[in-house]
Short mmCIF file of C-alpha atoms in Angstrom, two decimals:
data_model
loop_
_atom_site.label_atom_id
_atom_site.label_comp_id
_atom_site.label_asym_id
_atom_site.label_seq_id
_atom_site.Cartn_x
_atom_site.Cartn_y
_atom_site.Cartn_z
CA MET A 1367 0.00 0.00 0.00
CA LEU A 1368 1.33 3.43 -0.95
CA GLU A 1369 -0.06 4.88 2.29
CA GLU A 1370 2.50 2.78 4.18
CA MET A 1371 5.36 4.70 2.54
CA LEU A 1372 4.09 8.20 3.09
CA PRO A 1373 5.72 11.04 5.04
CA GLY A 1374 4.49 11.19 8.61
CA HIS A 1375 3.84 7.42 8.79
CA GLU A 1376 5.01 6.16 12.18
CA GLY A 1377 7.21 3.47 10.68
CA LEU A 1378 9.12 6.02 8.59
CA LEU A 1379 9.80 8.77 11.09
CA ALA A 1380 13.32 7.57 11.93
CA ASP A 1381 14.35 6.91 8.31
CA PRO A 1382 12.03 7.85 5.42
CA TYR A 1383 14.76 7.67 2.79
CA PRO A 1384 14.40 4.07 1.52
CA ALA A 1385 10.71 4.72 0.91
CA TYR A 1386 11.49 7.98 -0.87
CA ALA A 1387 14.04 6.17 -3.05
CA GLY A 1388 11.37 3.71 -4.16
CA LEU A 1389 8.91 6.48 -4.98
CA ARG A 1390 11.60 8.51 -6.75
CA GLU A 1391 12.51 5.64 -9.06
CA THR A 1392 9.10 5.75 -10.71
CA GLY A 1393 9.73 9.41 -11.45
CA ALA A 1394 6.18 10.68 -11.70
CA PRO A 1395 4.47 12.57 -8.89
CA HIS A 1396 2.30 10.22 -6.81
CA PHE A 1397 -1.25 10.96 -5.69
CA VAL A 1398 -1.25 10.21 -1.96
CA LYS A 1399 -3.72 10.18 0.91
CA LEU A 1400 -2.47 11.44 4.25
CA ARG A 1401 -3.82 11.19 7.76
CA GLY A 1402 -6.71 13.42 8.76
CA GLY A 1403 -8.26 13.45 5.30
CA LEU A 1404 -5.52 15.48 3.59
CA TYR A 1405 -4.34 14.40 0.13
CA GLY A 1406 -2.20 15.65 -2.72
CA TRP A 1407 0.47 14.99 -5.34
CA LEU A 1408 3.89 14.09 -3.88
CA VAL A 1409 6.93 15.28 -5.87
CA THR A 1410 10.18 13.43 -5.13
CA ARG A 1411 12.70 14.03 -7.96
CA TYR A 1412 15.14 16.95 -7.78
CA ASP A 1413 14.42 18.48 -11.18
CA ASP A 1414 10.65 18.22 -10.69
CA ALA A 1415 10.93 19.63 -7.17
CA ARG A 1416 13.02 22.60 -8.28
CA ALA A 1417 10.60 23.32 -11.12
CA ALA A 1418 7.55 23.08 -8.84
CA LEU A 1419 9.05 25.38 -6.20
CA ALA A 1420 9.55 28.15 -8.77
CA ASP A 1421 6.41 27.68 -10.91
CA PRO A 1422 4.08 30.71 -10.55
CA ARG A 1423 1.15 28.51 -11.61
CA LEU A 1424 1.45 26.64 -8.31
CA SER A 1425 -0.22 28.98 -5.83
CA LYS A 1426 0.60 29.12 -2.12
CA ASP A 1427 -2.82 30.53 -1.27
CA PRO A 1428 -4.93 27.76 0.34
CA ARG A 1429 -8.10 29.48 -0.84
CA HIS A 1430 -7.37 27.82 -4.21
CA ALA A 1431 -7.60 24.35 -2.60
CA PRO A 1432 -10.68 22.11 -2.91
CA ALA A 1433 -13.32 22.60 -0.21
CA ASP A 1434 -12.91 19.08 1.22
CA TRP A 1435 -9.15 19.57 1.55
CA ARG A 1436 -9.65 22.89 3.34
CA GLU A 1437 -12.11 21.23 5.72
CA ALA A 1438 -9.65 18.40 6.44
CA GLY A 1439 -6.92 20.94 7.15
CA ARG A 1440 -8.83 22.82 9.85
CA GLY A 1441 -6.94 23.46 13.06
CA ARG A 1442 -3.78 24.76 11.38
CA PRO A 1443 -4.04 28.50 12.04
CA LEU A 1444 -0.83 29.37 10.24
CA GLU A 1445 -1.95 27.87 6.93
CA ASP A 1446 -5.61 28.78 6.41
CA ARG A 1447 -5.54 32.55 5.66
CA ALA A 1448 -7.58 33.23 8.80
CA GLY A 1449 -6.33 34.84 12.00
CA LEU A 1450 -2.55 34.39 11.89
CA GLY A 1451 -2.49 32.82 8.43
CA THR A 1452 -1.72 35.75 6.12
CA HIS A 1453 2.05 35.63 5.61
CA LEU A 1454 4.79 34.60 3.20
CA LEU A 1455 3.79 30.92 3.10
CA THR A 1456 0.14 31.54 2.14
CA THR A 1457 0.38 34.39 -0.37
CA ASP A 1458 1.32 34.84 -4.04
CA PRO A 1459 2.73 37.80 -5.95
CA PRO A 1460 2.00 40.68 -5.88
CA GLU A 1461 0.77 40.24 -2.28
CA HIS A 1462 3.73 38.01 -1.40
CA THR A 1463 6.16 40.43 -3.06
CA ARG A 1464 4.80 43.30 -0.97
CA LEU A 1465 5.03 41.36 2.33
CA ARG A 1466 8.51 40.04 1.61
CA ARG A 1467 9.79 43.49 0.65
CA LEU A 1468 8.53 45.02 3.90
CA VAL A 1469 10.03 42.28 6.08
CA SER A 1470 13.33 41.80 4.23
CA VAL A 1471 14.55 45.23 5.35
CA PHE A 1472 15.61 43.48 8.58
CA PHE A 1473 17.20 40.31 7.16
CA THR A 1474 20.24 41.97 5.61
CA PRO A 1475 23.79 40.58 5.74
CA ARG A 1476 24.85 43.63 7.77
CA ARG A 1477 22.16 43.12 10.41
CA LEU A 1478 22.84 39.39 10.70
CA ALA A 1479 26.59 40.05 10.96
CA GLU A 1480 25.78 42.20 14.00
CA LEU A 1481 23.83 39.33 15.57
CA ARG A 1482 26.52 36.72 14.93
CA PRO A 1483 28.83 37.43 17.92
CA GLY A 1484 25.91 37.19 20.36
CA ILE A 1485 24.73 33.92 18.82
CA GLU A 1486 28.21 32.43 19.02
CA GLU A 1487 28.62 33.51 22.65
CA ALA A 1488 25.22 32.02 23.56
CA ALA A 1489 26.22 28.73 21.89
CA ARG A 1490 29.48 28.64 23.86
CA ALA A 1491 27.72 29.31 27.15
CA LEU A 1492 25.03 26.67 26.58
CA ALA A 1493 27.59 24.06 25.47
CA ALA A 1494 29.69 24.78 28.55
CA GLY A 1495 26.65 24.08 30.73
CA LEU A 1496 25.95 20.66 29.24
CA THR A 1497 26.65 17.55 31.32
CA PRO A 1498 26.88 13.94 30.10
CA GLY A 1499 23.43 12.47 29.57
CA ASP A 1500 21.78 15.83 28.81
CA ASP A 1501 19.23 16.18 26.02
CA LEU A 1502 20.86 18.22 23.26
CA VAL A 1503 17.45 19.42 22.06
CA ALA A 1504 16.00 20.68 25.35
CA GLY A 1505 19.33 21.65 26.91
CA PHE A 1506 21.07 23.27 23.96
CA ALA A 1507 19.36 23.62 20.56
CA SER A 1508 15.96 24.82 21.76
CA PRO A 1509 17.16 27.44 24.29
CA LEU A 1510 19.77 28.66 21.81
CA GLN A 1511 17.20 29.27 19.07
CA SER A 1512 14.67 30.70 21.53
CA GLY A 1513 17.28 33.20 22.63
CA VAL A 1514 18.10 34.08 19.02
CA LEU A 1515 14.43 34.73 18.27
CA CYS A 1516 14.07 36.85 21.41
CA ASP A 1517 17.06 38.93 20.30
CA VAL A 1518 15.64 39.28 16.80
CA LEU A 1519 12.20 40.31 18.06
CA GLY A 1520 13.51 42.51 20.86
CA VAL A 1521 11.92 40.62 23.78
CA PRO A 1522 13.22 42.13 27.07
CA MET A 1523 15.26 39.81 29.29
CA ALA A 1524 12.69 40.05 32.10
CA ASP A 1525 9.99 38.57 29.82
CA ARG A 1526 11.98 35.79 28.17
CA THR A 1527 11.10 32.97 30.56
CA ASP A 1528 7.37 33.41 29.93
CA PHE A 1529 7.90 34.14 26.23
CA GLN A 1530 9.98 31.00 25.68
CA ARG A 1531 7.48 28.84 27.61
CA TRP A 1532 4.59 30.10 25.47
CA THR A 1533 6.61 29.70 22.27
CA THR A 1534 7.60 26.12 23.13
CA ALA A 1535 3.96 25.19 23.75
CA VAL A 1536 2.83 26.82 20.49
CA VAL A 1537 5.49 25.46 18.13
CA SER A 1538 6.07 22.00 19.61
CA SER A 1539 4.53 18.95 18.00
CA GLU A 1540 4.56 17.36 21.46
CA ALA A 1541 2.38 18.23 24.45
CA VAL A 1542 4.13 20.58 26.88
CA PRO A 1543 3.50 19.77 30.57
CA GLY A 1544 1.43 22.41 32.36
CA GLU A 1545 0.83 24.51 29.23
CA SER A 1546 -1.99 23.92 26.76
CA ARG A 1547 -1.40 25.12 23.22
CA PRO A 1548 -4.60 27.26 23.01
CA GLU A 1549 -3.79 29.03 26.29
CA ALA A 1550 -0.19 29.59 25.24
CA LEU A 1551 -1.32 30.87 21.83
CA ARG A 1552 -3.64 33.43 23.45
CA ALA A 1553 -0.98 34.54 25.94
CA LEU A 1554 1.68 34.82 23.24
CA ALA A 1555 -0.63 36.74 20.87
CA GLY A 1556 -1.54 39.18 23.64
CA TYR A 1557 2.08 39.69 24.59
CA VAL A 1558 3.18 40.25 20.98
CA ARG A 1559 0.39 42.79 20.44
CA GLY A 1560 1.64 44.69 23.48
CA LEU A 1561 5.21 44.47 22.20
CA VAL A 1562 4.17 45.85 18.81
CA GLU A 1563 2.27 48.72 20.39
CA GLY A 1564 5.24 49.57 22.59
CA ARG A 1565 7.61 49.60 19.61
CA ARG A 1566 5.35 52.05 17.77
CA HIS A 1567 6.04 54.62 20.49
CA ALA A 1568 9.58 53.58 21.49
CA PRO A 1569 11.30 51.76 18.62
CA GLY A 1570 14.49 49.76 19.12
CA ASP A 1571 16.99 47.91 16.94
CA ASP A 1572 14.91 44.77 16.41
CA LEU A 1573 12.67 43.10 13.85
CA ILE A 1574 9.38 44.36 15.28
CA SER A 1575 10.64 47.95 15.36
CA THR A 1576 12.07 47.66 11.86
CA ILE A 1577 8.99 46.28 10.15
CA THR A 1578 6.62 48.42 12.22
CA ALA A 1579 8.45 51.52 11.04
CA ALA A 1580 9.09 50.31 7.48
CA ALA A 1581 7.09 52.33 4.99
CA LEU A 1582 8.09 51.62 1.42
CA ASP A 1583 6.19 53.79 -1.05
CA GLY A 1584 3.82 54.68 1.78
CA ASP A 1585 2.98 51.00 2.43
CA ARG A 1586 2.93 49.37 5.88
CA LEU A 1587 1.98 46.01 7.32
CA SER A 1588 -1.46 45.87 8.89
CA GLU A 1589 -1.65 44.61 12.48
CA ASP A 1590 -2.92 41.19 11.33
CA GLU A 1591 -0.14 40.94 8.74
CA LEU A 1592 2.47 41.97 11.30
CA LEU A 1593 1.27 39.42 13.86
CA SER A 1594 1.09 36.71 11.18
CA MET A 1595 4.67 37.39 10.14
CA ILE A 1596 5.91 37.28 13.74
CA PHE A 1597 4.16 33.97 14.39
CA LEU A 1598 5.54 32.57 11.15
CA LEU A 1599 9.04 33.48 12.35
CA LEU A 1600 8.40 31.82 15.71
CA VAL A 1601 7.02 28.58 14.27
CA ALA A 1602 9.14 28.22 11.12
CA GLY A 1603 12.28 29.70 12.63
CA HIS A 1604 12.27 27.73 15.86
CA GLU A 1605 11.51 24.17 14.81
CA THR A 1606 13.56 24.20 11.62
CA THR A 1607 16.76 25.52 13.22
CA VAL A 1608 16.41 23.21 16.22
CA GLY A 1609 15.97 20.39 13.68
CA LEU A 1610 19.10 21.47 11.82
CA ILE A 1611 21.19 21.29 15.01
CA ALA A 1612 19.70 17.99 16.20
CA LEU A 1613 19.76 16.23 12.83
CA GLY A 1614 23.22 17.58 12.05
CA THR A 1615 24.57 16.20 15.32
CA TYR A 1616 22.78 12.89 14.77
CA THR A 1617 24.29 12.57 11.28
CA LEU A 1618 27.80 13.27 12.58
CA LEU A 1619 27.38 10.67 15.32
CA ARG A 1620 26.29 8.09 12.75
CA HIS A 1621 29.27 8.98 10.53
CA PRO A 1622 32.23 9.34 12.94
CA ARG A 1623 34.79 9.90 10.16
CA GLN A 1624 32.90 13.05 9.16
CA LEU A 1625 32.79 14.13 12.80
CA GLU A 1626 36.54 13.69 13.12
CA LEU A 1627 37.09 15.54 9.83
CA LEU A 1628 35.17 18.56 11.12
CA ARG A 1629 37.09 18.49 14.40
CA ALA A 1630 40.38 18.41 12.51
CA ARG A 1631 39.30 21.05 9.99
CA PRO A 1632 36.93 23.52 11.67
CA GLU A 1633 37.21 25.78 8.63
CA LEU A 1634 34.85 23.32 6.89
CA ILE A 1635 31.91 24.43 9.07
CA GLU A 1636 30.17 26.35 6.26
CA SER A 1637 30.26 23.49 3.75
CA ALA A 1638 29.50 21.07 6.60
CA VAL A 1639 26.26 22.83 7.49
CA GLU A 1640 25.19 22.87 3.83
CA GLU A 1641 25.89 19.14 3.51
CA LEU A 1642 24.11 18.30 6.75
CA LEU A 1643 21.11 20.28 5.49
CA ARG A 1644 21.16 18.30 2.26
CA HIS A 1645 21.70 14.91 3.82
CA ASP A 1646 18.86 15.17 6.35
CA SER A 1647 16.72 18.24 5.81
CA PRO A 1648 14.86 19.54 8.90
CA VAL A 1649 12.05 20.56 6.51
CA GLU A 1650 11.00 17.25 5.04
CA LEU A 1651 8.25 18.65 2.83
CA ALA A 1652 7.64 22.16 1.55
CA THR A 1653 4.29 23.65 2.52
CA TRP A 1654 1.33 23.06 0.21
CA ARG A 1655 0.91 24.41 -3.31
CA PHE A 1656 -2.24 24.53 -5.46
CA PRO A 1657 -2.22 24.61 -9.31
CA LEU A 1658 -4.14 27.58 -10.69
CA GLU A 1659 -4.52 25.62 -13.93
CA PRO A 1660 -3.59 22.11 -15.10
CA VAL A 1661 0.21 21.81 -14.81
CA GLU A 1662 2.37 19.06 -16.31
CA LEU A 1663 5.13 17.88 -13.99
CA GLY A 1664 7.25 14.79 -14.41
CA GLY A 1665 4.99 13.54 -17.18
CA VAL A 1666 1.83 13.84 -15.07
CA LEU A 1667 -0.88 16.43 -15.61
CA LEU A 1668 -1.72 17.85 -12.19
CA PRO A 1669 -5.36 19.05 -12.10
CA ALA A 1670 -6.15 22.62 -11.14
CA GLY A 1671 -6.62 23.01 -7.39
CA GLN A 1672 -5.28 19.55 -6.50
CA PRO A 1673 -2.75 20.08 -3.63
CA VAL A 1674 0.95 19.49 -4.35
CA LEU A 1675 3.60 18.49 -1.79
CA VAL A 1676 7.28 18.84 -2.70
CA ALA A 1677 9.42 16.32 -0.78
CA LEU A 1678 12.58 18.34 -0.19
CA ALA A 1679 14.18 15.44 1.69
CA ALA A 1680 13.64 13.11 -1.29
CA ALA A 1681 14.90 15.65 -3.83
CA ASN A 1682 18.04 16.27 -1.79
CA ARG A 1683 18.98 12.59 -2.14
CA ASP A 1684 18.27 12.25 -5.85
CA PRO A 1685 21.26 10.37 -7.36
CA ARG A 1686 20.58 12.12 -10.69
CA ARG A 1687 21.70 15.36 -9.02
CA PHE A 1688 24.05 14.36 -6.17
CA ALA A 1689 26.85 11.76 -6.23
CA ASP A 1690 26.54 9.17 -3.44
CA PRO A 1691 23.53 11.05 -2.03
CA ASP A 1692 22.97 8.77 0.97
CA LEU A 1693 26.47 9.43 2.33
CA PRO A 1694 27.33 12.78 3.95
CA ASP A 1695 30.44 14.44 2.53
CA LEU A 1696 31.36 17.62 4.40
CA THR A 1697 33.71 18.62 1.57
CA ARG A 1698 30.95 18.53 -1.06
CA THR A 1699 31.15 21.71 -3.15
CA ASP A 1700 28.41 21.47 -5.78
CA ASN A 1701 25.63 21.47 -3.20
CA ALA A 1702 22.52 23.19 -4.54
CA HIS A 1703 20.23 21.52 -1.99
CA LEU A 1704 16.59 22.55 -1.66
CA SER A 1705 16.32 22.59 2.13
CA PHE A 1706 15.54 26.32 2.11
CA GLY A 1707 13.33 26.02 -0.96
CA HIS A 1708 13.84 27.69 -4.32
CA GLY A 1709 12.31 30.54 -6.26
CA PRO A 1710 10.25 33.44 -4.87
CA HIS A 1711 9.43 31.57 -1.65
CA TYR A 1712 13.08 30.84 -0.80
CA CYS A 1713 13.36 30.99 2.99
CA LEU A 1714 13.81 34.58 4.15
CA GLY A 1715 15.51 33.39 7.35
CA ALA A 1716 18.02 31.09 5.62
CA LEU A 1717 21.04 33.22 6.50
CA LEU A 1718 19.99 33.47 10.16
CA ALA A 1719 19.52 29.67 10.30
CA ARG A 1720 22.96 29.16 8.78
CA VAL A 1721 24.62 31.52 11.27
CA THR A 1722 22.92 29.76 14.19
CA GLY A 1723 23.61 26.28 12.82
CA ARG A 1724 27.31 27.02 12.32
CA ALA A 1725 27.66 28.48 15.81
CA ALA A 1726 25.86 25.53 17.41
CA LEU A 1727 27.59 22.70 15.56
CA SER A 1728 31.01 24.32 16.02
CA GLN A 1729 30.47 23.93 19.76
CA VAL A 1730 28.90 20.48 19.63
CA VAL A 1731 31.81 18.88 17.77
CA ARG A 1732 34.21 20.15 20.47
CA LEU A 1733 32.60 17.96 23.12
CA PRO A 1734 35.17 15.17 23.65
CA GLY A 1735 34.04 11.61 23.14
CA LEU A 1736 30.60 12.74 21.95
CA ALA A 1737 28.17 9.83 21.58
CA LEU A 1738 24.48 9.02 21.86
CA ALA A 1739 23.50 8.26 25.45
CA VAL A 1740 20.74 5.84 24.34
CA PRO A 1741 20.47 3.28 21.54
CA ARG A 1742 19.33 4.81 18.23
CA GLU A 1743 16.15 2.75 18.20
CA ARG A 1744 15.01 4.39 21.45
CA LEU A 1745 14.96 7.90 19.97
CA ARG A 1746 11.49 9.40 19.42
CA TRP A 1747 10.82 11.39 16.26
CA ARG A 1748 8.47 14.28 15.60
CA ALA A 1749 5.19 13.13 14.07
CA SER A 1750 4.98 15.99 11.59
CA LEU A 1751 4.33 16.25 7.88
CA THR A 1752 6.68 19.20 7.52
CA VAL A 1753 9.40 19.37 10.18
CA ARG A 1754 11.68 16.40 10.74
CA GLY A 1755 13.89 15.68 13.74
CA PRO A 1756 14.22 13.80 17.03
CA VAL A 1757 12.04 14.91 19.93
CA SER A 1758 15.09 14.56 22.15
CA LEU A 1759 18.74 13.68 21.60
CA PRO A 1760 20.45 12.50 24.83
CA VAL A 1761 24.23 12.61 24.44
CA THR A 1762 27.22 11.72 26.56
CA PHE A 1763 30.79 12.92 26.35
CA GLY A 1764 34.06 12.73 28.23
#
């Protein structure tokens, strides 16, 4: 049964790649049925994936989806164009172009270069506080990225404990003890509204101040658009970067020669992060797309409105594009992976994720005798259709 090989299936969470290889060999996009009543066309080959990600006929606006699909997808407030759902992942040009232009004024190389020393110092401090047996996700990756997002948004130090607790409850695919997601969502939304209002009167050097003040050709973000963009940053930025750190560490532990290579040659950290992103992408599937008209892809005519899922993880291991794709090679140079997407929806936070990933993994590889503290088969994996990674990653070291 094809359903047994689909992303998100419990038996594939730890290693979906053999199943993807089988689907990729047939070439054509597959029509698949997912849990909860969702369905769509799954794209697995690199060339098809790259084409789909850049095709303007494949809309990101879920209002172009069939009614039964929209009904099955209820309960995902960041993807339904209601409430917090009007942002870069659910809009098309010219609306998408306008939103991206207003937000991109913050994500400049100069601004991110200013953030880099603080990120590196935070990574050093968190790594120094680790003890053997600690969970690298809860004790290192998650607090590091939470701190980065607080710095980016301008959350005062006195508020960060509450802010990080609410954020964890909102973005986590797992239940958070003592904090329900709806309650955390309401508390976080209320806090962010207050933060936005405060920045209107007393701006600082942060993302909220920048995009609140940005007025290009007299245009500004509405309050709903501003809140949607902030929540997108929290959800997309937190889980994906935590996944990059956790999956990157996991890959290095499974391939000790690559770990030793990076220890011996720390100057490889940039190419190492790119290869770790390719080898095990923290974003397994790109968010949904919807053909505005019939579109031919991989020899299959995709009907108008029928949802399309691009399997970034499968495309990144296509042997037609990458030599020895199942083996990580930290010296790989021709590495046009799709982990940050491609085309007009290329991830706006890609540079920030790279800076954080390099800082984190540079510290992780310095832990002497680094090893998993539990057998691999005991690791639990996120049950998500989009974000891939271990729920926890207990490690030991000398």
